[in-house]
Coordinates of C-alpha atoms and ligand atoms in Angstrom, one line a residue:
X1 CA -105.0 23.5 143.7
X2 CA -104.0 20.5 142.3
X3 CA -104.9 16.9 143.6
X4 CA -102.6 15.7 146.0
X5 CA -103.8 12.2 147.2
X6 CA -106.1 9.2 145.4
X7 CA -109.5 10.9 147.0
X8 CA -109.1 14.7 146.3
X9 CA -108.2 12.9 142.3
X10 CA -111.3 10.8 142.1
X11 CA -113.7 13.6 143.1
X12 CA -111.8 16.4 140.8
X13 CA -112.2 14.0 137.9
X14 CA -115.3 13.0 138.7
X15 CA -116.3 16.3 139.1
X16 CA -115.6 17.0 135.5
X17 CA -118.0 14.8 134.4
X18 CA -120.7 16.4 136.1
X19 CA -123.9 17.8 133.7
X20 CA -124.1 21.6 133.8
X21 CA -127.3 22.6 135.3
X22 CA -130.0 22.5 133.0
X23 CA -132.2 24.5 131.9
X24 CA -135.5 23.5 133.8
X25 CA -133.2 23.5 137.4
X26 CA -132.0 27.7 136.0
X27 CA -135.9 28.5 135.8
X28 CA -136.7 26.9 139.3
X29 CA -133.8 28.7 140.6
X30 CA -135.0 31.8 139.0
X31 CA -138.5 31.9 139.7
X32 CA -137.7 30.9 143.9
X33 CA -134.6 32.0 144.5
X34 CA -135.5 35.7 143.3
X35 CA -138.2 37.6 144.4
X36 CA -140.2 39.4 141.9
X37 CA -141.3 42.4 142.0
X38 CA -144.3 44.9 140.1
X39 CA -143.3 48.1 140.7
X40 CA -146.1 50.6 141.1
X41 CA -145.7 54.3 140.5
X42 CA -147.7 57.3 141.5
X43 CA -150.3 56.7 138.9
X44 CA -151.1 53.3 139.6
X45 CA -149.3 52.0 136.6
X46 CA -147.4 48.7 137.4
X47 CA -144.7 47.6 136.2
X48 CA -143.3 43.9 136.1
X49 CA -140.1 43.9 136.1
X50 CA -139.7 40.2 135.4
X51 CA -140.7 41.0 131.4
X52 CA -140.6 44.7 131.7
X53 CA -144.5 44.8 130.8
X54 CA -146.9 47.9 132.2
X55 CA -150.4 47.9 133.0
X56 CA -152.8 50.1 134.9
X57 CA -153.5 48.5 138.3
X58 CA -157.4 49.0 139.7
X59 CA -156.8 49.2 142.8
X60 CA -156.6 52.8 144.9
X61 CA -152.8 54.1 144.8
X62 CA -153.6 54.2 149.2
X63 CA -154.2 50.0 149.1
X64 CA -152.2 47.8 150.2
X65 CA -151.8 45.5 147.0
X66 CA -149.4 42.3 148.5
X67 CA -149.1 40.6 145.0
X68 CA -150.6 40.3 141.9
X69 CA -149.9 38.3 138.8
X70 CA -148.0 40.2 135.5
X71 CA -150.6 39.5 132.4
X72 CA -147.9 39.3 129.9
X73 CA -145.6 36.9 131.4
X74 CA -147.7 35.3 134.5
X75 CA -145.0 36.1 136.9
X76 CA -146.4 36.3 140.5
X77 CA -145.3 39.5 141.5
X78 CA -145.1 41.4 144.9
X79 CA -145.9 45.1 144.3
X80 CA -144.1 48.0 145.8
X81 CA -144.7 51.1 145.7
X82 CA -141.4 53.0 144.2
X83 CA -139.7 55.3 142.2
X84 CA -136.7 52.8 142.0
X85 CA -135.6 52.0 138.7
X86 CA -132.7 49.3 139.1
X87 CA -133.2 46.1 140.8
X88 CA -130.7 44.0 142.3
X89 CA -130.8 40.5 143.8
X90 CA -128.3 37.4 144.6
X91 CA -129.0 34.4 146.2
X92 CA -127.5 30.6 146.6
X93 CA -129.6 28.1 145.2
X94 CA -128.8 24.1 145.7
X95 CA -128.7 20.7 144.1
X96 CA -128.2 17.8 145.9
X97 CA -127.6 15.2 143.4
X98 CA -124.9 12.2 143.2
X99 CA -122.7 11.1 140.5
X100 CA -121.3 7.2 140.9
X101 CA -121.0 6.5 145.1
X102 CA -120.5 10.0 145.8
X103 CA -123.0 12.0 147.2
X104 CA -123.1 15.7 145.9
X105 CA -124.2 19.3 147.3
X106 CA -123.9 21.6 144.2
X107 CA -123.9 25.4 145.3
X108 CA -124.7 28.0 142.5
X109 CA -124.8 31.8 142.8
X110 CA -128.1 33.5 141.3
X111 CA -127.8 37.3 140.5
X112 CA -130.4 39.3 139.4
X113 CA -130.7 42.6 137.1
X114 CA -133.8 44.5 136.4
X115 CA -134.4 48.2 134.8
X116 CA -137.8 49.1 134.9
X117 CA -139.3 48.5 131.2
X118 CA -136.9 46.0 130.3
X119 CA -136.8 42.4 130.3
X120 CA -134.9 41.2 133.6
X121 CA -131.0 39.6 133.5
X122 CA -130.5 36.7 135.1
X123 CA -126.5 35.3 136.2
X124 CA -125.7 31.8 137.2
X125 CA -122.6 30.4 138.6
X126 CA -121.7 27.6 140.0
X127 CA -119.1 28.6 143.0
X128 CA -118.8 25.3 145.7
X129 CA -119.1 21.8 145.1
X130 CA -119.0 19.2 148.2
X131 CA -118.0 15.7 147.7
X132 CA -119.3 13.2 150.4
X133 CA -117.6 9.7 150.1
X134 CA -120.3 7.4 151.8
X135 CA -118.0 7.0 155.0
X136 CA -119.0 10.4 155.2
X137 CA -115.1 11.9 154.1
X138 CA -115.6 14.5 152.0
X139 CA -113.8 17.0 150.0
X140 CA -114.7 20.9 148.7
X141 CA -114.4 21.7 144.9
X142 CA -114.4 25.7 144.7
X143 CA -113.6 28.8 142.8
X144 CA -111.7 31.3 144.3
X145 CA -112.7 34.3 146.3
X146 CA -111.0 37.7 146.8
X147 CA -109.6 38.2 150.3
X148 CA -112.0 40.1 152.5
X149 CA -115.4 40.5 149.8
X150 CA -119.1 40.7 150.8
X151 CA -121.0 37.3 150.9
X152 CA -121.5 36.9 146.9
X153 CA -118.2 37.9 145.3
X154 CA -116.7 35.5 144.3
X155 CA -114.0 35.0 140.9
X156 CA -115.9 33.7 138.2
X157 CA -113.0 33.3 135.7
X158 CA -111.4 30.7 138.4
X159 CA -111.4 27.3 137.8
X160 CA -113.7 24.9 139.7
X161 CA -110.7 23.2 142.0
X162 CA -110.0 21.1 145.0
X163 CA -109.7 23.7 147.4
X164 CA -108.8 23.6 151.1
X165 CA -111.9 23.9 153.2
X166 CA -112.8 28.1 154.1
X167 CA -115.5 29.0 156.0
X168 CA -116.7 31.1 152.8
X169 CA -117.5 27.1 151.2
X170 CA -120.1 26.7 154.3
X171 CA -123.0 28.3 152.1
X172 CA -126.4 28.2 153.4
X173 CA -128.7 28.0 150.2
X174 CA -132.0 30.8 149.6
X175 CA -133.1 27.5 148.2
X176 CA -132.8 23.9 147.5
X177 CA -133.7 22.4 144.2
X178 CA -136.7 19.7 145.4
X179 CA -135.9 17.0 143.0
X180 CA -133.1 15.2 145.5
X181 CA -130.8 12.6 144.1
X182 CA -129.3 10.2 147.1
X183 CA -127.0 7.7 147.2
X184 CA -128.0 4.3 148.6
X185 CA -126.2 4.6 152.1
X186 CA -128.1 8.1 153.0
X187 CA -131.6 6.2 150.9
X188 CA -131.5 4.2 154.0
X189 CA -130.7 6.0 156.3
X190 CA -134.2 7.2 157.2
X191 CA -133.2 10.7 155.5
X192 CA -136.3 11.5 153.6
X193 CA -135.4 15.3 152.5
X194 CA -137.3 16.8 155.6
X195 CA -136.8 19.9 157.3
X196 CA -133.9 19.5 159.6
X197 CA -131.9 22.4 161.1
X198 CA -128.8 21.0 159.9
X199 CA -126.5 21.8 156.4
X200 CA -126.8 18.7 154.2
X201 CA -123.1 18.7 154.3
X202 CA -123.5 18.2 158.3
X203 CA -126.5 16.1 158.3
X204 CA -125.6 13.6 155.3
X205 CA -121.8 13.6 156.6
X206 CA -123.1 12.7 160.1
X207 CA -125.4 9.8 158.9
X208 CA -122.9 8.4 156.8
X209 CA -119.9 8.9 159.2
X210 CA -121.5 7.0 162.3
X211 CA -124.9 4.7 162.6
X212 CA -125.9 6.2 165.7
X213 CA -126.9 9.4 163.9
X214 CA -129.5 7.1 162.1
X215 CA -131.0 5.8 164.6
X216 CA -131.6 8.8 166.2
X217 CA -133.1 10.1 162.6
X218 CA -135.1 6.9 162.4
X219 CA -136.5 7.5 166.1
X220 CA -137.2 10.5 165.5
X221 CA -135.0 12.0 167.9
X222 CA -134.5 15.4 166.0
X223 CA -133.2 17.8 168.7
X224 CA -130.4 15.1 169.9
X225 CA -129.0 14.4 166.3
X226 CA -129.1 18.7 165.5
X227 CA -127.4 19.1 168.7
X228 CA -124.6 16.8 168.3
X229 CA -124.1 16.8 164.4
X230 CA -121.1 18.1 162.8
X231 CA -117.2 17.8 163.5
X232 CA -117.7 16.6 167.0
X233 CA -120.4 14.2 166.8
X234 CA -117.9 11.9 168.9
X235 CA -119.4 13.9 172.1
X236 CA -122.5 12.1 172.0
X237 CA -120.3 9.1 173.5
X238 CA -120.8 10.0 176.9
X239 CA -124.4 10.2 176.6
X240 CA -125.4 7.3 174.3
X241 CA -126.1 5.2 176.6
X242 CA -128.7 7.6 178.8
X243 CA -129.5 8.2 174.8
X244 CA -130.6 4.4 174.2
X245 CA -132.8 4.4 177.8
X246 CA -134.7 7.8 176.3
X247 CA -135.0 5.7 173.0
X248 CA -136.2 2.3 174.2
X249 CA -138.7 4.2 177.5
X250 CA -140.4 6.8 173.7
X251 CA -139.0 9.6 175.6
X252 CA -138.7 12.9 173.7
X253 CA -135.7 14.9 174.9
X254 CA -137.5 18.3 174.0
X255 CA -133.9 20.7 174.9
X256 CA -131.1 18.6 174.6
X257 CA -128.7 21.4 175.9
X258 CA -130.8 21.5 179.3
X259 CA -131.3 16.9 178.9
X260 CA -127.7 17.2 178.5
X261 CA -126.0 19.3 181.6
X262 CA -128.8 17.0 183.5
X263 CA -127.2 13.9 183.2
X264 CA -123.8 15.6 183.8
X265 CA -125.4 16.3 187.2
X266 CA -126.7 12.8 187.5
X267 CA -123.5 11.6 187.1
X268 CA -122.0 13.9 189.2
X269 CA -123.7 12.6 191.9
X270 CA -123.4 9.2 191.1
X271 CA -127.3 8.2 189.9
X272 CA -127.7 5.1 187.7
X273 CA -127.5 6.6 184.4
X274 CA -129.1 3.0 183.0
X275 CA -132.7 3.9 185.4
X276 CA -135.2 5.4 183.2
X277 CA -136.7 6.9 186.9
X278 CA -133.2 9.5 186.4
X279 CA -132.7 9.5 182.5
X280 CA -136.4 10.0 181.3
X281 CA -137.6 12.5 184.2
X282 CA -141.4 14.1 183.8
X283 CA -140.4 17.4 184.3
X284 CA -136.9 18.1 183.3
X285 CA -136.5 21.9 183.8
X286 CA -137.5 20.8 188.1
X287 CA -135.1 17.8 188.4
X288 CA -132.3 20.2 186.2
X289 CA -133.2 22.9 189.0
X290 CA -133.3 20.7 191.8
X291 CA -129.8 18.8 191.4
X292 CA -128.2 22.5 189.9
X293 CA -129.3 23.8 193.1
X294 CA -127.9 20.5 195.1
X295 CA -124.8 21.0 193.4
X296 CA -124.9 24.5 194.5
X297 CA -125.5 24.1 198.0
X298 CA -122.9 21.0 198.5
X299 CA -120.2 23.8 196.7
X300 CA -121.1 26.4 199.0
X301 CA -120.7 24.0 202.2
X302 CA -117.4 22.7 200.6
X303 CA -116.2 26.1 200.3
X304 CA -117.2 27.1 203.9
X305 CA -115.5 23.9 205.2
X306 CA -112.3 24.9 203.2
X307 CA -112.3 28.7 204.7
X308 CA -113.2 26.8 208.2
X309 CA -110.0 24.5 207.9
X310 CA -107.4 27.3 206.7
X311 CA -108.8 29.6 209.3
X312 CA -108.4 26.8 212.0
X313 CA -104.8 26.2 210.6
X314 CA -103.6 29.9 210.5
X315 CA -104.9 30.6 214.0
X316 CA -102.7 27.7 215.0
X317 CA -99.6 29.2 213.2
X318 CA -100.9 32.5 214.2
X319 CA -100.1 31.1 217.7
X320 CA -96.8 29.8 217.2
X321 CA -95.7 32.2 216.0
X322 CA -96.7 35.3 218.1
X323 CA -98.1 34.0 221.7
X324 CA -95.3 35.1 223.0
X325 CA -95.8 38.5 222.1
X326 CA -99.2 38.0 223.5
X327 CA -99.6 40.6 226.4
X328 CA -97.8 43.2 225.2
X329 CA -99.4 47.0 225.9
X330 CA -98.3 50.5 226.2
X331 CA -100.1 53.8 226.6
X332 CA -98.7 57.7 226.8
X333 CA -102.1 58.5 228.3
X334 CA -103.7 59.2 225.3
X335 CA -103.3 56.3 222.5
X336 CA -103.3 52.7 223.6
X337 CA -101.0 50.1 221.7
X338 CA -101.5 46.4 221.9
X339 CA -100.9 43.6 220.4
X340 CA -103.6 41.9 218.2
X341 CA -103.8 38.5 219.6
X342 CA -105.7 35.9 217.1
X343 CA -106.3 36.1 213.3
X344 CA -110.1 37.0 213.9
X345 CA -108.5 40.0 215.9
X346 CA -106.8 40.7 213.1
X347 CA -109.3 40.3 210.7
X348 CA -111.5 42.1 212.7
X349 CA -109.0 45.5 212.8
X350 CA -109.1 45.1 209.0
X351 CA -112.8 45.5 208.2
X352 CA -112.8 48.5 210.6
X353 CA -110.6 50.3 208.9
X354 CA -110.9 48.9 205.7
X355 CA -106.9 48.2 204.8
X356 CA -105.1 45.3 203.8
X357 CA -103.7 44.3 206.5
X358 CA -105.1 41.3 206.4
X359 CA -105.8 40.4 203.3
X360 CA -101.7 40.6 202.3
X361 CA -101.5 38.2 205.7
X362 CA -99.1 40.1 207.1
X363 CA -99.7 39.1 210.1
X364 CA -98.6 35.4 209.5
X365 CA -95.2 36.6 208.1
X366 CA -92.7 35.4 211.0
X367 CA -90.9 38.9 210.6
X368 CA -93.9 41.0 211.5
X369 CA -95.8 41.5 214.9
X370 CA -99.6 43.6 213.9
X371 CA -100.3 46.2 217.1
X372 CA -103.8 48.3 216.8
X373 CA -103.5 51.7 218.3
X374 CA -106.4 53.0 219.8
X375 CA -107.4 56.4 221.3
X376 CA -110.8 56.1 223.5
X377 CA -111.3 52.7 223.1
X378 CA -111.3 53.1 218.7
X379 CA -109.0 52.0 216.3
X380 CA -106.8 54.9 214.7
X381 CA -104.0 52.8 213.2
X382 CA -102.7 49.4 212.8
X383 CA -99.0 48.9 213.2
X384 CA -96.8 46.5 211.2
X385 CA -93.5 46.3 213.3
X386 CA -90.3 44.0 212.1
X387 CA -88.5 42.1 214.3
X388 CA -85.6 41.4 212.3
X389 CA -85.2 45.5 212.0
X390 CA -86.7 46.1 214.9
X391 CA -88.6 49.1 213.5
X392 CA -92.2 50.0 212.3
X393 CA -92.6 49.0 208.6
X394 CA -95.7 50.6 207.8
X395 CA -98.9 51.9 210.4
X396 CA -102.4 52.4 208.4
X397 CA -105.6 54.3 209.4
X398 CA -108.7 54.5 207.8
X399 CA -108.6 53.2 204.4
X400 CA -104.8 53.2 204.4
X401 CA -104.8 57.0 204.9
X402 CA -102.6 58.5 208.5
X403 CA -104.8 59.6 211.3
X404 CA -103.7 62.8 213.1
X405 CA -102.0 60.3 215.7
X406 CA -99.8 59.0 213.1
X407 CA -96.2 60.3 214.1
X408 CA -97.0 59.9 217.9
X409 CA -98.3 56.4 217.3
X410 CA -95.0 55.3 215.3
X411 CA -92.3 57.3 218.3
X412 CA -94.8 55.5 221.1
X413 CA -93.7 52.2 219.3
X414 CA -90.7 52.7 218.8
X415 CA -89.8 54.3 222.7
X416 CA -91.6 50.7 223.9
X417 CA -89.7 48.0 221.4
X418 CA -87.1 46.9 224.1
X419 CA -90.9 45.4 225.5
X420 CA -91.0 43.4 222.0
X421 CA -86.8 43.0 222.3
X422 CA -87.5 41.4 225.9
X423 CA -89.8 38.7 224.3
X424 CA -87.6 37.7 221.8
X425 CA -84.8 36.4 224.2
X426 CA -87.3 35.1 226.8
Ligands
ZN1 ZN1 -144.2 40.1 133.2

């Protein structure tokens, strides 16, 4: 891709001037980025497949040899025990170097040939180059890479170009070269090449992008600046200030995730997030617990309260709208139909039989009146009857399914409506 604004054309020009790797960083790369390997056969003979040299080993085939040292070329070698008689290997290797105010993560691709007797091929490539301005913008210099490939194909004929940003360019290195090159900005920024979980395109574009992350590095604060590094280091706003109490009270915060969803809490329930007594506590994981469990609890009595209210309000409309229907009872001997008189009564009917009578509310539509048959004192069916047709819309049993009462229940309804019809012009 060609350049398309002032940046992306300083760092492809620059990149041009760039020294090809040179021979010393190669052999590093070689020699750590690639294991190697004595292969040992049946007879004990070993084979280095570094130099392609064979020796016979002394130990007992049975042993288990970990590694030992090829006499021709002094390669440290890890022996296996095979038959195999190709080996294959690729890995990323790193340099982190700069080149004028730029800071610069060089990405190479190492592959590795080996046929037992022969002297070893090695293949270096350089695939990804990222460019960190030291306001921490940066830019990706790439070659290309077939659609859809395993991890290290990549098209070595392509031109090392300003590319738009793939997640294929995020390459996490077998190794780094040690010798580290630094701009001034990142010199002092407390970054001293040590082992942080972080990509040195997130770490050094964090530090460089926004002061806080140094003094976080500077303090010592690992887990905070690992946690929030990266694209949205802006999240940290909300918490810098608990942050600067942890910083200034020594205060390790040992799982950030955990530190994190704490003061969340705190501030849910409005604590002083400047009081160290809150912000720094002795035992996290309890105070976590105890305000996850307060949080809980007040939810939980909120919800009840809610269920409390809307029961209190339908049982009002409940009444308006069907007192007075209230009363109402018939019997041919056998089944007993009344009315159901509150919501709870209704509710109540439901869980008996298990239908949904109450769940689809039906008995707060203004059209509907809910009667529960009974025969010997136990629910058989609940009846949905419509004023506006006066007729029975649908009549349940157990589980939705008709009792053997079913077509007596609905003709018993239906011979004692003009009881309902009365009600309605009272
Ligand atoms: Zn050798």
């Amino acid at each position: 891709m060609k350049p398309r604004n002032k940046f992306q054309q300083q760092v492809f020009e620059l990149s041009k001037k760039l020294s090809p790797i040179s021979k010393k960083q190669k052999e590093w790369a070689f020699q750590n980025c690639i294991e190697h390997f004595g292969k040992r056969n049946a007879k004990g003979v070993i084979t280095c497949t570094e130099c392609g040299h064979s020796w016979q080993g002394d130990n007992e085939l049975g042993d288990v040899l970990l590694g030992a040292e090829c006499p021709h070329c002094a390669t440290k070698l890890e022996i296996v025990n095979t038959r195999k008689m190709i080996f294959k290997q690729s890995a990323y290797f790193s340099i982190v170097t700069r080149k004028e105010n730029f800071q610069v993560l060089r990405f190479f691709l190492v592959k590795y040939y080996a046929k037992a007797g022969h002297k070893a091929h090695y293949f270096i490539s350089e695939v990804v180059q990222r460019w960190i301005a030291p306001n921490g913008r940066y830019e990706t210099i790439a070659r290309m890479r077939p659609m859809s490939y395993y991890n290290d194909v990549w098209i070595f004929y392509s031109k090392l170009e300003i590319r738009p940003e793939k997640d294929h360019h995020y390459i996490n290195p077998a190794c780094v070269y040690p010798k580290q090159r630094l701009i001034p900005e990142l010199k002092r920024s407390g970054y001293k090449g040590d082992n942080i979980r972080l990509s040195h395109l997130t770490l050094f574009r964090t530090l460089l992008a926004d002061s806080r992350a140094e003094t976080l590095l500077k303090a010592g604060q690992i887990n905070v600046l690992q946690y929030f590094a990266g694209k949205n280091f802006h999240y940290i706003n909300d918490y810098w200030s608990a942050i600067k109490i942890c910083l200034r009270n020594n205060y390790p915060i040992s799982d950030v995730g955990i530190w994190r969803d704490y003061i969340d809490l705190l501030r849910f329930f409005g604590k002083d997030l400047h009081n160290a007594k809150y912000v720094c506590p002795a035992d996290l994981t309890a105070e976590h617990d105890f305000y996850v469990k307060k949080k809980r609890d007040l939810q939980e009595r909120e919800d009840r309260e809610k269920k409390r209210q809307k029961a209190l309000e339908d049982e009002k409309l409940f009444l308006e709208l069907k007192s007075r229907f209230f009363g109402i009872a018939f019997t041919d001997g056998t089944i007993q139909i009344r009315m159901l008189e509150s919501v709870k009564e209704v509710m109540h009917e439901g869980d008996t039989l298990h239908h949904c009578v109450f769940t689809n509310n039906y008995h707060l539509k203004p059209d509907s009146l809910i009667l529960s048959a009974c025969v010997n004192g136990n629910p058989m069916e609940t009846v949905e009857f419509s004023l506006s047709q006066m007729k029975v819309v649908q009549c349940r049993g157990l589980q939705n399914k008709n009792s053997e009462y079913h077509d007596r229940i609905i003709e018993l309804v239906q011979k004692n409506k003009r009881l309902i019809k009365r009600r309605m012009v009272a």
